[in-house]
Every structure is written in C-alpha cells, then in structure tokens.
C-alpha cells in the first residue's frame, strides 16, 4: 500500500496492472464505478447515521432530565449543554474536514476525548456527506486517479534509442 495515497499497487507482471482503489467503510470499492448497490448503500448509510444521531439525542435528553431531577442548578445544566453543543460542533467540523484530506494522526489522538463527547456532530456530518457521496469518496477518488496517472507514466514504454533523438539547434 502506498504511504501517501492509500491505494494499493499491484505488481507490474500481474494481469490487472496498476493501483487498486482503497475500500471505504460500508462501500468497499463500489465507489469507483458506482455499481453493486452503491446508491442503496448510500441511502442505507444516510438512514443509519441519521437514526443513530436521533437515538443519541434521545439519550442526551434523558441525561438532561437526570440533571433536572437531581436539581443541580442552572449553572451546571448550562455548562453541560454548552459542552455538548461545542464538542458536537467541533466534532462535526473535524469529521467533515476528514472527508477532504487525510487527518493528522497526532491531532486525532489529542482530539479523541472531544470527539467522543461530540459524537452527535460526527454522526450528522456522516449523514450529510452520505447525501452527497460516499463519505471520503472525493479524497479516495483524487488519490486513486493520481496513482493511476503515475502508474501510466511509469509503465509507458520508450520507443527508439534516446541517444539518436534529434536535438533542436
């Protein structure tokens, strides 16, 4: 597998030749040609992520009611609501940006707790992106096309002897 693009190179002597597309979660490699139930998978991913986001909001609603029953006071309630709102917004943005470029592993590790708290934002980003395309498809397509162009450059054969090439005077 290539370090930069994530595409897999096939040995030159193989019948297929060239890089293979990197599979995307829930889609495999159907994103390349939009075949084998790609549209159905996108609809399923959109419905699933929206259902998970709604269920998560219901669970957060129970947590809010627990705070009300415990009579913790308005300051704690506002603090908890603000924490979930801010973390969800940051998680949404981080997830959305991750669909367009490879995330930095160190940054991801440092944001792990924040992203766990803002899971609703990540689910909503996944839902919205799946309405447009398979989440991460654009990035994978760019990397795959780039790897294919590089492979074609490497695999094209020279014709003739370059030392006999006529030089412009």
PDB file of C-alpha atoms in Angstrom:
ATOM      1  CA  UNK A   1       0.000   0.000   0.000  1.00  0.00           C
ATOM      2  CA  UNK A   2       1.340   3.443  -0.848  1.00  0.00           C
ATOM      3  CA  UNK A   3       2.174   5.639   2.155  1.00  0.00           C
ATOM      4  CA  UNK A   4       0.675   8.800   0.764  1.00  0.00           C
ATOM      5  CA  UNK A   5      -2.402   7.836  -1.181  1.00  0.00           C
ATOM      6  CA  UNK A   6      -3.613   4.672   0.490  1.00  0.00           C
ATOM      7  CA  UNK A   7      -4.019   2.977  -2.900  1.00  0.00           C
ATOM      8  CA  UNK A   8      -2.612  -0.483  -3.311  1.00  0.00           C
ATOM      9  CA  UNK A   9      -0.079  -1.179  -6.044  1.00  0.00           C
ATOM     10  CA  UNK A  10      -0.337  -4.393  -7.991  1.00  0.00           C
ATOM     11  CA  UNK A  11       2.955  -5.925  -9.171  1.00  0.00           C
ATOM     12  CA  UNK A  12       3.859  -4.972 -12.737  1.00  0.00           C
ATOM     13  CA  UNK A  13       3.647  -8.533 -14.051  1.00  0.00           C
ATOM     14  CA  UNK A  14       0.077  -9.061 -12.881  1.00  0.00           C
ATOM     15  CA  UNK A  15      -2.728  -9.127 -15.448  1.00  0.00           C
ATOM     16  CA  UNK A  16      -4.608  -6.178 -13.940  1.00  0.00           C
ATOM     17  CA  UNK A  17      -1.598  -3.888 -13.501  1.00  0.00           C
ATOM     18  CA  UNK A  18      -1.711  -0.563 -11.745  1.00  0.00           C
ATOM     19  CA  UNK A  19      -3.021   0.627  -8.429  1.00  0.00           C
ATOM     20  CA  UNK A  20      -6.180  -0.742  -6.854  1.00  0.00           C
ATOM     21  CA  UNK A  21      -8.712   1.562  -5.185  1.00  0.00           C
ATOM     22  CA  UNK A  22      -8.778   1.713  -1.403  1.00  0.00           C
ATOM     23  CA  UNK A  23     -12.044   0.375   0.066  1.00  0.00           C
ATOM     24  CA  UNK A  24     -14.306   2.744   2.005  1.00  0.00           C
ATOM     25  CA  UNK A  25     -16.219   1.552   5.072  1.00  0.00           C
ATOM     26  CA  UNK A  26     -19.704   0.254   4.126  1.00  0.00           C
ATOM     27  CA  UNK A  27     -18.938   0.754   0.409  1.00  0.00           C
ATOM     28  CA  UNK A  28     -15.896  -1.359  -0.364  1.00  0.00           C
ATOM     29  CA  UNK A  29     -14.712  -0.369  -3.823  1.00  0.00           C
ATOM     30  CA  UNK A  30     -18.192   0.218  -5.257  1.00  0.00           C
ATOM     31  CA  UNK A  31     -17.475   3.968  -5.151  1.00  0.00           C
ATOM     32  CA  UNK A  32     -15.168   3.674  -8.177  1.00  0.00           C
ATOM     33  CA  UNK A  33     -17.863   2.847 -10.743  1.00  0.00           C
ATOM     34  CA  UNK A  34     -20.954   3.421  -8.564  1.00  0.00           C
ATOM     35  CA  UNK A  35     -22.017  -0.188  -9.096  1.00  0.00           C
ATOM     36  CA  UNK A  36     -23.129  -3.182  -6.997  1.00  0.00           C
ATOM     37  CA  UNK A  37     -25.748  -1.333  -4.973  1.00  0.00           C
ATOM     38  CA  UNK A  38     -23.797   1.881  -4.422  1.00  0.00           C
ATOM     39  CA  UNK A  39     -26.927   4.068  -4.338  1.00  0.00           C
ATOM     40  CA  UNK A  40     -28.680   1.657  -1.979  1.00  0.00           C
ATOM     41  CA  UNK A  41     -25.648   1.608   0.300  1.00  0.00           C
ATOM     42  CA  UNK A  42     -25.547   5.404   0.355  1.00  0.00           C
ATOM     43  CA  UNK A  43     -29.226   5.521   1.280  1.00  0.00           C
ATOM     44  CA  UNK A  44     -28.646   2.932   3.993  1.00  0.00           C
ATOM     45  CA  UNK A  45     -25.659   4.799   5.430  1.00  0.00           C
ATOM     46  CA  UNK A  46     -27.613   8.067   5.407  1.00  0.00           C
ATOM     47  CA  UNK A  47     -30.613   6.491   7.135  1.00  0.00           C
ATOM     48  CA  UNK A  48     -28.433   4.643   9.638  1.00  0.00           C
ATOM     49  CA  UNK A  49     -26.355   7.653  10.617  1.00  0.00           C
ATOM     50  CA  UNK A  50     -29.471   9.824  10.952  1.00  0.00           C
ATOM     51  CA  UNK A  51     -31.180   7.172  13.092  1.00  0.00           C
ATOM     52  CA  UNK A  52     -28.075   6.896  15.271  1.00  0.00           C
ATOM     53  CA  UNK A  53     -27.958  10.695  15.659  1.00  0.00           C
ATOM     54  CA  UNK A  54     -31.643  10.815  16.656  1.00  0.00           C
ATOM     55  CA  UNK A  55     -31.172   7.968  19.143  1.00  0.00           C
ATOM     56  CA  UNK A  56     -28.131   9.759  20.563  1.00  0.00           C
ATOM     57  CA  UNK A  57     -30.118  12.957  21.007  1.00  0.00           C
ATOM     58  CA  UNK A  58     -32.797  10.992  22.879  1.00  0.00           C
ATOM     59  CA  UNK A  59     -30.138   9.583  25.198  1.00  0.00           C
ATOM     60  CA  UNK A  60     -28.787  13.093  25.773  1.00  0.00           C
ATOM     61  CA  UNK A  61     -32.346  14.198  26.544  1.00  0.00           C
ATOM     62  CA  UNK A  62     -32.527  11.550  29.287  1.00  0.00           C
ATOM     63  CA  UNK A  63     -29.236  12.855  30.675  1.00  0.00           C
ATOM     64  CA  UNK A  64     -30.669  16.385  30.697  1.00  0.00           C
ATOM     65  CA  UNK A  65     -33.774  15.177  32.526  1.00  0.00           C
ATOM     66  CA  UNK A  66     -31.490  13.453  35.037  1.00  0.00           C
ATOM     67  CA  UNK A  67     -29.801  16.782  35.698  1.00  0.00           C
ATOM     68  CA  UNK A  68     -33.198  18.401  36.195  1.00  0.00           C
ATOM     69  CA  UNK A  69     -34.297  15.673  38.610  1.00  0.00           C
ATOM     70  CA  UNK A  70     -31.028  15.948  40.544  1.00  0.00           C
ATOM     71  CA  UNK A  71     -31.657  19.683  40.873  1.00  0.00           C
ATOM     72  CA  UNK A  72     -28.017  20.510  40.210  1.00  0.00           C
ATOM     73  CA  UNK A  73     -28.791  24.109  39.419  1.00  0.00           C
ATOM     74  CA  UNK A  74     -28.919  26.144  36.263  1.00  0.00           C
ATOM     75  CA  UNK A  75     -25.141  26.741  36.092  1.00  0.00           C
ATOM     76  CA  UNK A  76     -24.321  23.026  35.816  1.00  0.00           C
ATOM     77  CA  UNK A  77     -27.156  22.477  33.347  1.00  0.00           C
ATOM     78  CA  UNK A  78     -25.986  25.324  31.100  1.00  0.00           C
ATOM     79  CA  UNK A  79     -22.399  24.111  31.388  1.00  0.00           C
ATOM     80  CA  UNK A  80     -23.311  20.562  30.304  1.00  0.00           C
ATOM     81  CA  UNK A  81     -25.463  21.799  27.405  1.00  0.00           C
ATOM     82  CA  UNK A  82     -22.715  24.166  26.239  1.00  0.00           C
ATOM     83  CA  UNK A  83     -20.127  21.380  26.489  1.00  0.00           C
ATOM     84  CA  UNK A  84     -22.158  19.014  24.298  1.00  0.00           C
ATOM     85  CA  UNK A  85     -23.010  21.774  21.817  1.00  0.00           C
ATOM     86  CA  UNK A  86     -19.410  22.982  21.435  1.00  0.00           C
ATOM     87  CA  UNK A  87     -17.969  19.466  21.292  1.00  0.00           C
ATOM     88  CA  UNK A  88     -20.580  18.444  18.717  1.00  0.00           C
ATOM     89  CA  UNK A  89     -19.772  21.465  16.556  1.00  0.00           C
ATOM     90  CA  UNK A  90     -16.041  20.741  16.736  1.00  0.00           C
ATOM     91  CA  UNK A  91     -16.602  17.048  16.030  1.00  0.00           C
ATOM     92  CA  UNK A  92     -18.792  17.926  13.036  1.00  0.00           C
ATOM     93  CA  UNK A  93     -16.104  20.204  11.604  1.00  0.00           C
ATOM     94  CA  UNK A  94     -13.311  17.710  12.232  1.00  0.00           C
ATOM     95  CA  UNK A  95     -15.265  14.849  10.662  1.00  0.00           C
ATOM     96  CA  UNK A  96     -16.308  16.979   7.674  1.00  0.00           C
ATOM     97  CA  UNK A  97     -12.709  18.076   7.080  1.00  0.00           C
ATOM     98  CA  UNK A  98     -11.585  14.463   7.344  1.00  0.00           C
ATOM     99  CA  UNK A  99     -13.617  13.639   4.240  1.00  0.00           C
ATOM    100  CA  UNK A 100     -11.489  16.032   2.170  1.00  0.00           C
ATOM    101  CA  UNK A 101      -7.965  15.321   3.409  1.00  0.00           C
ATOM    102  CA  UNK A 102      -6.106  12.713   5.395  1.00  0.00           C
ATOM    103  CA  UNK A 103      -6.260  13.586   9.099  1.00  0.00           C
ATOM    104  CA  UNK A 104      -3.086  14.090  11.116  1.00  0.00           C
ATOM    105  CA  UNK A 105      -2.770  11.086  13.475  1.00  0.00           C
ATOM    106  CA  UNK A 106      -1.274  13.170  16.297  1.00  0.00           C
ATOM    107  CA  UNK A 107      -4.071  15.717  16.118  1.00  0.00           C
ATOM    108  CA  UNK A 108      -6.672  12.940  16.017  1.00  0.00           C
ATOM    109  CA  UNK A 109      -5.166  11.378  19.130  1.00  0.00           C
ATOM    110  CA  UNK A 110      -5.265  14.666  21.003  1.00  0.00           C
ATOM    111  CA  UNK A 111      -8.905  15.278  19.988  1.00  0.00           C
ATOM    112  CA  UNK A 112     -10.124  11.768  20.814  1.00  0.00           C
ATOM    113  CA  UNK A 113     -11.927  12.785  24.046  1.00  0.00           C
ATOM    114  CA  UNK A 114     -13.526  15.840  22.480  1.00  0.00           C
ATOM    115  CA  UNK A 115     -14.722  13.803  19.508  1.00  0.00           C
ATOM    116  CA  UNK A 116     -16.175  11.173  21.835  1.00  0.00           C
ATOM    117  CA  UNK A 117     -18.216  13.821  23.652  1.00  0.00           C
ATOM    118  CA  UNK A 118     -19.330  15.407  20.360  1.00  0.00           C
ATOM    119  CA  UNK A 119     -20.385  12.129  18.736  1.00  0.00           C
ATOM    120  CA  UNK A 120     -23.692  13.643  17.578  1.00  0.00           C
ATOM    121  CA  UNK A 121     -21.790  16.122  15.399  1.00  0.00           C
ATOM    122  CA  UNK A 122     -19.786  13.317  13.812  1.00  0.00           C
ATOM    123  CA  UNK A 123     -22.949  11.350  13.063  1.00  0.00           C
ATOM    124  CA  UNK A 124     -24.598  14.392  11.479  1.00  0.00           C
ATOM    125  CA  UNK A 125     -21.518  15.069   9.337  1.00  0.00           C
ATOM    126  CA  UNK A 126     -21.581  11.460   8.185  1.00  0.00           C
ATOM    127  CA  UNK A 127     -25.294  11.769   7.376  1.00  0.00           C
ATOM    128  CA  UNK A 128     -24.914  14.983   5.377  1.00  0.00           C
ATOM    129  CA  UNK A 129     -21.885  13.737   3.468  1.00  0.00           C
ATOM    130  CA  UNK A 130     -23.639  10.488   2.547  1.00  0.00           C
ATOM    131  CA  UNK A 131     -26.363  12.563   0.861  1.00  0.00           C
ATOM    132  CA  UNK A 132     -23.715  13.955  -1.497  1.00  0.00           C
ATOM    133  CA  UNK A 133     -21.377  10.981  -1.945  1.00  0.00           C
ATOM    134  CA  UNK A 134     -19.875   8.081  -0.052  1.00  0.00           C
ATOM    135  CA  UNK A 135     -18.096   9.700   2.920  1.00  0.00           C
ATOM    136  CA  UNK A 136     -14.470  10.109   1.850  1.00  0.00           C
ATOM    137  CA  UNK A 137     -15.141   9.281  -1.800  1.00  0.00           C
ATOM    138  CA  UNK A 138     -13.776  12.552  -3.158  1.00  0.00           C
ATOM    139  CA  UNK A 139     -10.464  12.138  -1.331  1.00  0.00           C
ATOM    140  CA  UNK A 140     -10.143   8.480  -2.314  1.00  0.00           C
ATOM    141  CA  UNK A 141     -11.018   9.285  -5.938  1.00  0.00           C
ATOM    142  CA  UNK A 142      -8.361  12.025  -6.128  1.00  0.00           C
ATOM    143  CA  UNK A 143      -5.726   9.718  -4.662  1.00  0.00           C
ATOM    144  CA  UNK A 144      -6.736   6.835  -6.919  1.00  0.00           C
ATOM    145  CA  UNK A 145      -6.706   8.946 -10.091  1.00  0.00           C
ATOM    146  CA  UNK A 146      -3.315  10.388  -9.123  1.00  0.00           C
ATOM    147  CA  UNK A 147      -1.924   6.898  -8.504  1.00  0.00           C
ATOM    148  CA  UNK A 148      -3.306   5.729 -11.869  1.00  0.00           C
ATOM    149  CA  UNK A 149      -1.689   8.676 -13.692  1.00  0.00           C
ATOM    150  CA  UNK A 150       1.644   7.988 -12.000  1.00  0.00           C
ATOM    151  CA  UNK A 151       1.385   4.312 -12.877  1.00  0.00           C
ATOM    152  CA  UNK A 152       0.654   5.134 -16.523  1.00  0.00           C
ATOM    153  CA  UNK A 153       3.685   7.424 -16.634  1.00  0.00           C
ATOM    154  CA  UNK A 154       5.902   4.708 -15.197  1.00  0.00           C
ATOM    155  CA  UNK A 155       4.534   1.944 -17.388  1.00  0.00           C
ATOM    156  CA  UNK A 156       4.633   3.698 -20.774  1.00  0.00           C
ATOM    157  CA  UNK A 157       7.425   2.280 -22.870  1.00  0.00           C
ATOM    158  CA  UNK A 158      10.001   4.376 -24.634  1.00  0.00           C
ATOM    159  CA  UNK A 159      10.235   3.964 -28.357  1.00  0.00           C
ATOM    160  CA  UNK A 160      13.583   4.097 -30.055  1.00  0.00           C
ATOM    161  CA  UNK A 161      17.012   4.926 -28.788  1.00  0.00           C
ATOM    162  CA  UNK A 162      17.061   8.239 -26.907  1.00  0.00           C
ATOM    163  CA  UNK A 163      20.680   8.919 -27.912  1.00  0.00           C
ATOM    164  CA  UNK A 164      19.650   9.032 -31.596  1.00  0.00           C
ATOM    165  CA  UNK A 165      16.958  11.564 -30.860  1.00  0.00           C
ATOM    166  CA  UNK A 166      17.274  14.708 -32.961  1.00  0.00           C
ATOM    167  CA  UNK A 167      18.143  17.716 -30.848  1.00  0.00           C
ATOM    168  CA  UNK A 168      16.778  21.156 -31.714  1.00  0.00           C
ATOM    169  CA  UNK A 169      19.538  23.566 -32.778  1.00  0.00           C
TER     170      UNK A 169
END
